[in-house]
Amino acid sequence: MEPASLLVFAAAYLAVLVVPGPSVTALVARVLAQGPAGAPAFVAGVVTAALVWFTLAATGLALLAASLGGLFDVVRYAGAAWLLFLAWKLWHAPNRPASAPPVAGEAGRLFLAGLAVNLGNPKAMMFFFALLPTVVELKGLTLPGFAALALVVVLVCAGVLAGYALAAARARRLFTAPRALRWLNRGGSAAMAGAAAAIVAR
């Protein structure tokens, strides 16, 4: 794998991720409203979904993915429904401080939410299917080359999302009064509902 190809791929992927989409919107809304405790699980779900799309594109399964369009529509609607459920819970959530630990089972639910949101995001799919073949000669892709590209996907995706989560966590510290936290919860709930609507509209 040529270092130049890796850099071009990383730069293009970074440029796409920096522009907030449904995953970033849902993550920031959740961190602003409930603190950063569950953010790693959500980020892990998004990164896992990105690796799924990357693997499908890199192994030449784009045609299979296209033929399973109905299945991905189901995943997309399931992800939107899950975001709406989280938005409802956030609207009615208690005003917990940012340091409060996540409740039992919340990490698993947040991982599945991140997974579903990114698997149901057509922009994520099209990025890998459209860009990867222009940067990498997929027929000659070796296992080390595949591993290097996968590492780039993990580092860039996790790094961008972690940056958004940290920024949201710092912003949350400005709001400590119960009334302010209630409005953060409701604003975060509205943002999650908006992200769900954006997924369905794509």
PDB file of C-alpha atoms in Angstrom:
ATOM      1  CA  MET A   1       0.000   0.000   0.000  1.00  0.00           C
ATOM      2  CA  GLU A   2       1.486   3.311  -1.124  1.00  0.00           C
ATOM      3  CA  PRO A   3       1.786   5.860   1.719  1.00  0.00           C
ATOM      4  CA  ALA A   4       0.464   8.525  -0.662  1.00  0.00           C
ATOM      5  CA  SER A   5      -2.687   6.474  -1.277  1.00  0.00           C
ATOM      6  CA  LEU A   6      -3.222   6.088   2.462  1.00  0.00           C
ATOM      7  CA  LEU A   7      -2.843   9.838   2.969  1.00  0.00           C
ATOM      8  CA  VAL A   8      -5.284  10.666   0.173  1.00  0.00           C
ATOM      9  CA  PHE A   9      -7.800   8.188   1.551  1.00  0.00           C
ATOM     10  CA  ALA A  10      -7.381   9.499   5.120  1.00  0.00           C
ATOM     11  CA  ALA A  11      -7.732  13.130   4.024  1.00  0.00           C
ATOM     12  CA  ALA A  12     -10.863  12.424   1.981  1.00  0.00           C
ATOM     13  CA  TYR A  13     -12.433  10.392   4.802  1.00  0.00           C
ATOM     14  CA  LEU A  14     -11.602  13.117   7.320  1.00  0.00           C
ATOM     15  CA  ALA A  15     -13.200  15.756   5.116  1.00  0.00           C
ATOM     16  CA  VAL A  16     -16.406  13.731   4.880  1.00  0.00           C
ATOM     17  CA  LEU A  17     -16.593  12.987   8.618  1.00  0.00           C
ATOM     18  CA  VAL A  18     -15.890  16.535   9.784  1.00  0.00           C
ATOM     19  CA  VAL A  19     -19.161  17.673   8.195  1.00  0.00           C
ATOM     20  CA  PRO A  20     -21.776  16.697  10.820  1.00  0.00           C
ATOM     21  CA  GLY A  21     -24.155  13.952   9.781  1.00  0.00           C
ATOM     22  CA  PRO A  22     -26.692  11.840  11.696  1.00  0.00           C
ATOM     23  CA  SER A  23     -24.007  10.033  13.729  1.00  0.00           C
ATOM     24  CA  VAL A  24     -22.326  13.250  14.879  1.00  0.00           C
ATOM     25  CA  THR A  25     -25.671  14.914  15.593  1.00  0.00           C
ATOM     26  CA  ALA A  26     -26.876  11.997  17.715  1.00  0.00           C
ATOM     27  CA  LEU A  27     -23.561  11.760  19.582  1.00  0.00           C
ATOM     28  CA  VAL A  28     -23.335  15.472  20.373  1.00  0.00           C
ATOM     29  CA  ALA A  29     -26.970  15.616  21.442  1.00  0.00           C
ATOM     30  CA  ARG A  30     -26.506  12.679  23.789  1.00  0.00           C
ATOM     31  CA  VAL A  31     -23.297  14.039  25.339  1.00  0.00           C
ATOM     32  CA  LEU A  32     -24.773  17.517  25.812  1.00  0.00           C
ATOM     33  CA  ALA A  33     -27.835  16.099  27.505  1.00  0.00           C
ATOM     34  CA  GLN A  34     -26.465  13.175  29.531  1.00  0.00           C
ATOM     35  CA  GLY A  35     -22.698  13.583  29.679  1.00  0.00           C
ATOM     36  CA  PRO A  36     -19.862  11.686  27.998  1.00  0.00           C
ATOM     37  CA  ALA A  37     -20.152   8.392  29.903  1.00  0.00           C
ATOM     38  CA  GLY A  38     -21.880   6.494  27.095  1.00  0.00           C
ATOM     39  CA  ALA A  39     -20.034   8.141  24.208  1.00  0.00           C
ATOM     40  CA  PRO A  40     -17.360   5.409  23.758  1.00  0.00           C
ATOM     41  CA  ALA A  41     -20.025   2.748  23.207  1.00  0.00           C
ATOM     42  CA  PHE A  42     -21.831   4.847  20.602  1.00  0.00           C
ATOM     43  CA  VAL A  43     -18.535   5.684  18.850  1.00  0.00           C
ATOM     44  CA  ALA A  44     -17.596   1.984  18.835  1.00  0.00           C
ATOM     45  CA  GLY A  45     -20.876   1.199  17.084  1.00  0.00           C
ATOM     46  CA  VAL A  46     -20.305   3.860  14.435  1.00  0.00           C
ATOM     47  CA  VAL A  47     -16.720   2.683  13.847  1.00  0.00           C
ATOM     48  CA  THR A  48     -17.858  -0.945  13.556  1.00  0.00           C
ATOM     49  CA  ALA A  49     -20.415   0.037  10.927  1.00  0.00           C
ATOM     50  CA  ALA A  50     -17.746   1.999   9.042  1.00  0.00           C
ATOM     51  CA  LEU A  51     -15.560  -1.116   9.013  1.00  0.00           C
ATOM     52  CA  VAL A  52     -18.492  -3.139   7.636  1.00  0.00           C
ATOM     53  CA  TRP A  53     -18.936  -0.694   4.735  1.00  0.00           C
ATOM     54  CA  PHE A  54     -15.171  -0.583   4.154  1.00  0.00           C
ATOM     55  CA  THR A  55     -14.910  -4.379   4.119  1.00  0.00           C
ATOM     56  CA  LEU A  56     -17.797  -4.718   1.652  1.00  0.00           C
ATOM     57  CA  ALA A  57     -16.187  -2.184  -0.668  1.00  0.00           C
ATOM     58  CA  ALA A  58     -12.634  -3.503  -0.320  1.00  0.00           C
ATOM     59  CA  THR A  59     -13.584  -7.126  -0.929  1.00  0.00           C
ATOM     60  CA  GLY A  60     -15.569  -6.309  -4.043  1.00  0.00           C
ATOM     61  CA  LEU A  61     -18.996  -6.938  -2.546  1.00  0.00           C
ATOM     62  CA  ALA A  62     -20.475  -3.650  -3.725  1.00  0.00           C
ATOM     63  CA  LEU A  63     -22.813  -5.487  -6.106  1.00  0.00           C
ATOM     64  CA  LEU A  64     -24.001  -7.725  -3.284  1.00  0.00           C
ATOM     65  CA  ALA A  65     -24.656  -4.701  -1.096  1.00  0.00           C
ATOM     66  CA  ALA A  66     -26.574  -3.040  -3.911  1.00  0.00           C
ATOM     67  CA  SER A  67     -28.680  -6.173  -4.403  1.00  0.00           C
ATOM     68  CA  LEU A  68     -29.502  -6.149  -0.695  1.00  0.00           C
ATOM     69  CA  GLY A  69     -30.843  -2.619  -0.857  1.00  0.00           C
ATOM     70  CA  GLY A  70     -34.097  -3.700   0.772  1.00  0.00           C
ATOM     71  CA  LEU A  71     -32.222  -5.118   3.747  1.00  0.00           C
ATOM     72  CA  PHE A  72     -30.266  -1.910   4.207  1.00  0.00           C
ATOM     73  CA  ASP A  73     -33.516   0.038   4.044  1.00  0.00           C
ATOM     74  CA  VAL A  74     -34.748  -2.078   6.953  1.00  0.00           C
ATOM     75  CA  VAL A  75     -31.552  -1.297   8.867  1.00  0.00           C
ATOM     76  CA  ARG A  76     -31.936   2.391   8.041  1.00  0.00           C
ATOM     77  CA  TYR A  77     -35.505   2.551   9.348  1.00  0.00           C
ATOM     78  CA  ALA A  78     -34.553   0.494  12.400  1.00  0.00           C
ATOM     79  CA  GLY A  79     -31.753   2.954  13.146  1.00  0.00           C
ATOM     80  CA  ALA A  80     -34.142   5.893  12.795  1.00  0.00           C
ATOM     81  CA  ALA A  81     -36.671   4.190  15.077  1.00  0.00           C
ATOM     82  CA  TRP A  82     -33.958   3.524  17.650  1.00  0.00           C
ATOM     83  CA  LEU A  83     -32.901   7.167  17.575  1.00  0.00           C
ATOM     84  CA  LEU A  84     -36.520   8.216  18.105  1.00  0.00           C
ATOM     85  CA  PHE A  85     -36.725   5.870  21.082  1.00  0.00           C
ATOM     86  CA  LEU A  86     -33.530   7.373  22.540  1.00  0.00           C
ATOM     87  CA  ALA A  87     -34.924  10.855  21.861  1.00  0.00           C
ATOM     88  CA  TRP A  88     -38.079   9.977  23.807  1.00  0.00           C
ATOM     89  CA  LYS A  89     -36.011   8.628  26.715  1.00  0.00           C
ATOM     90  CA  LEU A  90     -33.821  11.723  26.677  1.00  0.00           C
ATOM     91  CA  TRP A  91     -36.848  14.011  26.745  1.00  0.00           C
ATOM     92  CA  HIS A  92     -38.052  12.299  29.930  1.00  0.00           C
ATOM     93  CA  ALA A  93     -34.601  11.654  31.445  1.00  0.00           C
ATOM     94  CA  PRO A  94     -33.691  12.943  34.909  1.00  0.00           C
ATOM     95  CA  ASN A  95     -31.227  15.802  35.040  1.00  0.00           C
ATOM     96  CA  ARG A  96     -28.156  13.712  35.812  1.00  0.00           C
ATOM     97  CA  PRO A  97     -24.766  15.386  36.246  1.00  0.00           C
ATOM     98  CA  ALA A  98     -22.179  14.797  33.528  1.00  0.00           C
ATOM     99  CA  SER A  99     -20.200  12.478  35.810  1.00  0.00           C
ATOM    100  CA  ALA A 100     -23.099  10.070  36.351  1.00  0.00           C
ATOM    101  CA  PRO A 101     -22.287   6.519  35.199  1.00  0.00           C
ATOM    102  CA  PRO A 102     -24.450   4.982  32.487  1.00  0.00           C
ATOM    103  CA  VAL A 103     -27.250   2.748  33.692  1.00  0.00           C
ATOM    104  CA  ALA A 104     -27.003  -1.037  33.301  1.00  0.00           C
ATOM    105  CA  GLY A 105     -27.305  -2.148  29.693  1.00  0.00           C
ATOM    106  CA  GLU A 106     -27.034   1.389  28.332  1.00  0.00           C
ATOM    107  CA  ALA A 107     -23.618   0.809  26.749  1.00  0.00           C
ATOM    108  CA  GLY A 108     -24.965  -2.074  24.663  1.00  0.00           C
ATOM    109  CA  ARG A 109     -27.964  -0.036  23.537  1.00  0.00           C
ATOM    110  CA  LEU A 110     -25.746   2.893  22.585  1.00  0.00           C
ATOM    111  CA  PHE A 111     -23.404   0.598  20.633  1.00  0.00           C
ATOM    112  CA  LEU A 112     -26.368  -0.795  18.680  1.00  0.00           C
ATOM    113  CA  ALA A 113     -27.644   2.736  18.088  1.00  0.00           C
ATOM    114  CA  GLY A 114     -24.310   3.845  16.637  1.00  0.00           C
ATOM    115  CA  LEU A 115     -24.119   0.684  14.528  1.00  0.00           C
ATOM    116  CA  ALA A 116     -27.634   1.064  13.151  1.00  0.00           C
ATOM    117  CA  VAL A 117     -27.298   4.785  12.449  1.00  0.00           C
ATOM    118  CA  ASN A 118     -24.122   4.365  10.405  1.00  0.00           C
ATOM    119  CA  LEU A 119     -25.240   1.172   8.645  1.00  0.00           C
ATOM    120  CA  GLY A 120     -28.398   3.005   7.639  1.00  0.00           C
ATOM    121  CA  ASN A 121     -26.550   6.083   6.400  1.00  0.00           C
ATOM    122  CA  PRO A 122     -26.299   5.993   2.581  1.00  0.00           C
ATOM    123  CA  LYS A 123     -23.554   8.631   2.689  1.00  0.00           C
ATOM    124  CA  ALA A 124     -21.302   6.235   4.607  1.00  0.00           C
ATOM    125  CA  MET A 125     -21.930   3.455   2.088  1.00  0.00           C
ATOM    126  CA  MET A 126     -21.406   5.632  -0.974  1.00  0.00           C
ATOM    127  CA  PHE A 127     -18.184   7.106   0.385  1.00  0.00           C
ATOM    128  CA  PHE A 128     -16.469   3.735   0.497  1.00  0.00           C
ATOM    129  CA  PHE A 129     -17.991   2.367  -2.704  1.00  0.00           C
ATOM    130  CA  ALA A 130     -17.239   5.533  -4.696  1.00  0.00           C
ATOM    131  CA  LEU A 131     -13.901   6.678  -3.256  1.00  0.00           C
ATOM    132  CA  LEU A 132     -12.041   3.502  -2.363  1.00  0.00           C
ATOM    133  CA  PRO A 133     -11.721   2.146  -5.938  1.00  0.00           C
ATOM    134  CA  THR A 134     -10.328   5.508  -7.108  1.00  0.00           C
ATOM    135  CA  VAL A 135      -7.575   5.473  -4.458  1.00  0.00           C
ATOM    136  CA  VAL A 136      -6.742   1.779  -4.234  1.00  0.00           C
ATOM    137  CA  GLU A 137      -6.371  -0.901  -6.887  1.00  0.00           C
ATOM    138  CA  LEU A 138      -8.722  -3.346  -5.189  1.00  0.00           C
ATOM    139  CA  LYS A 139      -7.719  -6.317  -7.368  1.00  0.00           C
ATOM    140  CA  GLY A 140      -4.190  -6.074  -6.048  1.00  0.00           C
ATOM    141  CA  LEU A 141      -5.091  -5.247  -2.448  1.00  0.00           C
ATOM    142  CA  THR A 142      -3.006  -7.352  -0.075  1.00  0.00           C
ATOM    143  CA  LEU A 143      -3.831  -8.303   3.506  1.00  0.00           C
ATOM    144  CA  PRO A 144      -1.345  -5.742   4.925  1.00  0.00           C
ATOM    145  CA  GLY A 145      -2.860  -3.092   2.662  1.00  0.00           C
ATOM    146  CA  PHE A 146      -6.353  -4.012   3.819  1.00  0.00           C
ATOM    147  CA  ALA A 147      -5.216  -3.824   7.457  1.00  0.00           C
ATOM    148  CA  ALA A 148      -3.592  -0.418   6.890  1.00  0.00           C
ATOM    149  CA  LEU A 149      -6.753   1.003   5.329  1.00  0.00           C
ATOM    150  CA  ALA A 150      -8.910  -0.487   8.107  1.00  0.00           C
ATOM    151  CA  LEU A 151      -6.636   1.141  10.680  1.00  0.00           C
ATOM    152  CA  VAL A 152      -7.064   4.490   8.921  1.00  0.00           C
ATOM    153  CA  VAL A 153     -10.852   4.026   9.045  1.00  0.00           C
ATOM    154  CA  VAL A 154     -10.755   3.298  12.783  1.00  0.00           C
ATOM    155  CA  LEU A 155      -8.384   6.138  13.676  1.00  0.00           C
ATOM    156  CA  VAL A 156     -10.071   8.816  11.559  1.00  0.00           C
ATOM    157  CA  CYS A 157     -13.632   7.849  12.456  1.00  0.00           C
ATOM    158  CA  ALA A 158     -12.968   7.415  16.177  1.00  0.00           C
ATOM    159  CA  GLY A 159     -10.793  10.538  16.293  1.00  0.00           C
ATOM    160  CA  VAL A 160     -13.379  12.818  14.678  1.00  0.00           C
ATOM    161  CA  LEU A 161     -16.221  11.496  16.826  1.00  0.00           C
ATOM    162  CA  ALA A 162     -14.118  11.719  19.986  1.00  0.00           C
ATOM    163  CA  GLY A 163     -13.334  15.346  19.150  1.00  0.00           C
ATOM    164  CA  TYR A 164     -17.024  16.152  18.817  1.00  0.00           C
ATOM    165  CA  ALA A 165     -17.801  14.305  22.058  1.00  0.00           C
ATOM    166  CA  LEU A 166     -15.080  16.165  23.986  1.00  0.00           C
ATOM    167  CA  ALA A 167     -16.276  19.521  22.649  1.00  0.00           C
ATOM    168  CA  ALA A 168     -19.849  18.684  23.659  1.00  0.00           C
ATOM    169  CA  ALA A 169     -18.706  17.543  27.117  1.00  0.00           C
ATOM    170  CA  ARG A 170     -16.875  20.847  27.659  1.00  0.00           C
ATOM    171  CA  ALA A 171     -19.898  22.810  26.522  1.00  0.00           C
ATOM    172  CA  ARG A 172     -22.086  20.822  28.919  1.00  0.00           C
ATOM    173  CA  ARG A 173     -20.017  21.977  31.900  1.00  0.00           C
ATOM    174  CA  LEU A 174     -21.375  25.477  31.334  1.00  0.00           C
ATOM    175  CA  PHE A 175     -24.848  24.220  32.214  1.00  0.00           C
ATOM    176  CA  THR A 176     -25.192  22.995  35.796  1.00  0.00           C
ATOM    177  CA  ALA A 177     -28.573  24.296  36.985  1.00  0.00           C
ATOM    178  CA  PRO A 178     -31.418  21.739  36.853  1.00  0.00           C
ATOM    179  CA  ARG A 179     -33.453  24.007  34.579  1.00  0.00           C
ATOM    180  CA  ALA A 180     -30.539  24.339  32.149  1.00  0.00           C
ATOM    181  CA  LEU A 181     -29.982  20.572  32.194  1.00  0.00           C
ATOM    182  CA  ARG A 182     -33.661  20.006  31.471  1.00  0.00           C
ATOM    183  CA  TRP A 183     -33.434  22.246  28.419  1.00  0.00           C
ATOM    184  CA  LEU A 184     -30.264  20.449  27.328  1.00  0.00           C
ATOM    185  CA  ASN A 185     -32.097  17.127  27.600  1.00  0.00           C
ATOM    186  CA  ARG A 186     -34.972  18.416  25.519  1.00  0.00           C
ATOM    187  CA  GLY A 187     -32.699  20.101  22.983  1.00  0.00           C
ATOM    188  CA  GLY A 188     -30.692  16.891  22.664  1.00  0.00           C
ATOM    189  CA  SER A 189     -33.915  14.939  22.262  1.00  0.00           C
ATOM    190  CA  ALA A 190     -35.020  17.247  19.438  1.00  0.00           C
ATOM    191  CA  ALA A 191     -31.611  16.910  17.752  1.00  0.00           C
ATOM    192  CA  MET A 192     -31.802  13.101  17.915  1.00  0.00           C
ATOM    193  CA  ALA A 193     -35.300  13.184  16.448  1.00  0.00           C
ATOM    194  CA  GLY A 194     -33.969  15.443  13.676  1.00  0.00           C
ATOM    195  CA  ALA A 195     -31.147  12.981  12.977  1.00  0.00           C
ATOM    196  CA  ALA A 196     -33.717  10.176  12.729  1.00  0.00           C
ATOM    197  CA  ALA A 197     -35.745  12.240  10.259  1.00  0.00           C
ATOM    198  CA  ALA A 198     -32.599  12.924   8.202  1.00  0.00           C
ATOM    199  CA  ILE A 199     -31.870   9.186   7.999  1.00  0.00           C
ATOM    200  CA  VAL A 200     -35.394   8.390   6.814  1.00  0.00           C
ATOM    201  CA  ALA A 201     -35.343  11.237   4.260  1.00  0.00           C
ATOM    202  CA  ARG A 202     -32.114  10.034   2.580  1.00  0.00           C
TER     203      ARG A 202
END
